């Protein structure tokens, strides 16, 4: 996914790299706040993101 965003649309980082930089817990908290605010199903935290937020793991092992 990150490689596609880097090469395909010339983003400076892929979404997983951004998540590692900002922290999975922070990303999950923002998504949870959007879900509470808008009550829409599209704002739900993916199980893998939730696990990374709880454990402090990174998507890229080099972090």
PDB file of C-alpha atoms in Angstrom:
ATOM      1  CA  UNK A   1       0.000   0.000   0.000  1.00  0.00           C
ATOM      2  CA  UNK A   2       2.752   2.438   0.913  1.00  0.00           C
ATOM      3  CA  UNK A   3       4.703   1.666  -2.254  1.00  0.00           C
ATOM      4  CA  UNK A   4       1.588   2.262  -4.363  1.00  0.00           C
ATOM      5  CA  UNK A   5       1.041   5.672  -2.807  1.00  0.00           C
ATOM      6  CA  UNK A   6       4.726   6.593  -3.159  1.00  0.00           C
ATOM      7  CA  UNK A   7       5.082   5.507  -6.764  1.00  0.00           C
ATOM      8  CA  UNK A   8       1.517   5.899  -7.998  1.00  0.00           C
ATOM      9  CA  UNK A   9       0.566   9.333  -6.723  1.00  0.00           C
ATOM     10  CA  UNK A  10       3.929  10.652  -5.510  1.00  0.00           C
ATOM     11  CA  UNK A  11       2.943  10.997  -1.845  1.00  0.00           C
ATOM     12  CA  UNK A  12       5.966  11.696   0.377  1.00  0.00           C
ATOM     13  CA  UNK A  13       4.958   8.748   2.619  1.00  0.00           C
ATOM     14  CA  UNK A  14       2.439   5.974   2.417  1.00  0.00           C
ATOM     15  CA  UNK A  15      -0.482   5.742   4.839  1.00  0.00           C
ATOM     16  CA  UNK A  16       1.192   3.091   6.988  1.00  0.00           C
ATOM     17  CA  UNK A  17       4.373   5.145   7.270  1.00  0.00           C
ATOM     18  CA  UNK A  18       2.277   8.161   8.307  1.00  0.00           C
ATOM     19  CA  UNK A  19       0.563   5.994  10.889  1.00  0.00           C
ATOM     20  CA  UNK A  20       3.929   4.893  12.278  1.00  0.00           C
ATOM     21  CA  UNK A  21       5.103   8.513  12.419  1.00  0.00           C
ATOM     22  CA  UNK A  22       1.963   9.820  14.137  1.00  0.00           C
ATOM     23  CA  UNK A  23       1.225   6.737  16.219  1.00  0.00           C
ATOM     24  CA  UNK A  24      -1.498   4.147  15.752  1.00  0.00           C
ATOM     25  CA  UNK A  25      -3.190   5.218  18.988  1.00  0.00           C
ATOM     26  CA  UNK A  26      -3.514   8.791  17.738  1.00  0.00           C
ATOM     27  CA  UNK A  27      -4.940   7.673  14.382  1.00  0.00           C
ATOM     28  CA  UNK A  28      -7.409   5.332  16.108  1.00  0.00           C
ATOM     29  CA  UNK A  29      -8.495   8.136  18.453  1.00  0.00           C
ATOM     30  CA  UNK A  30      -9.196  10.459  15.520  1.00  0.00           C
ATOM     31  CA  UNK A  31     -11.230   7.789  13.719  1.00  0.00           C
ATOM     32  CA  UNK A  32     -13.154   7.038  16.928  1.00  0.00           C
ATOM     33  CA  UNK A  33     -13.914  10.745  17.374  1.00  0.00           C
ATOM     34  CA  UNK A  34     -15.167  10.962  13.786  1.00  0.00           C
ATOM     35  CA  UNK A  35     -17.414   7.947  14.425  1.00  0.00           C
ATOM     36  CA  UNK A  36     -18.864   9.570  17.551  1.00  0.00           C
ATOM     37  CA  UNK A  37     -19.335  12.917  15.819  1.00  0.00           C
ATOM     38  CA  UNK A  38     -20.939  11.697  12.612  1.00  0.00           C
ATOM     39  CA  UNK A  39     -22.365   8.315  13.620  1.00  0.00           C
ATOM     40  CA  UNK A  40     -21.490   6.902  10.218  1.00  0.00           C
ATOM     41  CA  UNK A  41     -20.275   3.353   9.622  1.00  0.00           C
ATOM     42  CA  UNK A  42     -17.483   4.527   7.343  1.00  0.00           C
ATOM     43  CA  UNK A  43     -15.656   5.871  10.405  1.00  0.00           C
ATOM     44  CA  UNK A  44     -14.613   2.681  12.133  1.00  0.00           C
ATOM     45  CA  UNK A  45     -11.182   1.621  13.272  1.00  0.00           C
ATOM     46  CA  UNK A  46      -9.864  -1.469  11.513  1.00  0.00           C
ATOM     47  CA  UNK A  47      -9.034  -4.362  13.850  1.00  0.00           C
ATOM     48  CA  UNK A  48      -5.362  -4.348  12.817  1.00  0.00           C
ATOM     49  CA  UNK A  49      -5.055  -0.623  13.537  1.00  0.00           C
ATOM     50  CA  UNK A  50      -6.768  -1.144  16.901  1.00  0.00           C
ATOM     51  CA  UNK A  51      -4.289  -3.932  17.792  1.00  0.00           C
ATOM     52  CA  UNK A  52      -1.336  -1.736  16.833  1.00  0.00           C
ATOM     53  CA  UNK A  53      -2.774   1.101  18.907  1.00  0.00           C
ATOM     54  CA  UNK A  54      -3.116  -1.140  21.950  1.00  0.00           C
ATOM     55  CA  UNK A  55       0.271  -2.831  21.639  1.00  0.00           C
ATOM     56  CA  UNK A  56       2.372   0.064  20.338  1.00  0.00           C
ATOM     57  CA  UNK A  57       3.526  -1.953  17.330  1.00  0.00           C
ATOM     58  CA  UNK A  58       4.618  -0.358  14.066  1.00  0.00           C
ATOM     59  CA  UNK A  59       3.582  -1.285  10.549  1.00  0.00           C
ATOM     60  CA  UNK A  60       7.172  -0.965   9.308  1.00  0.00           C
ATOM     61  CA  UNK A  61       9.596  -3.111  11.328  1.00  0.00           C
ATOM     62  CA  UNK A  62      12.395  -0.541  10.962  1.00  0.00           C
ATOM     63  CA  UNK A  63      10.622   1.805  13.404  1.00  0.00           C
TER      64      UNK A  63
END
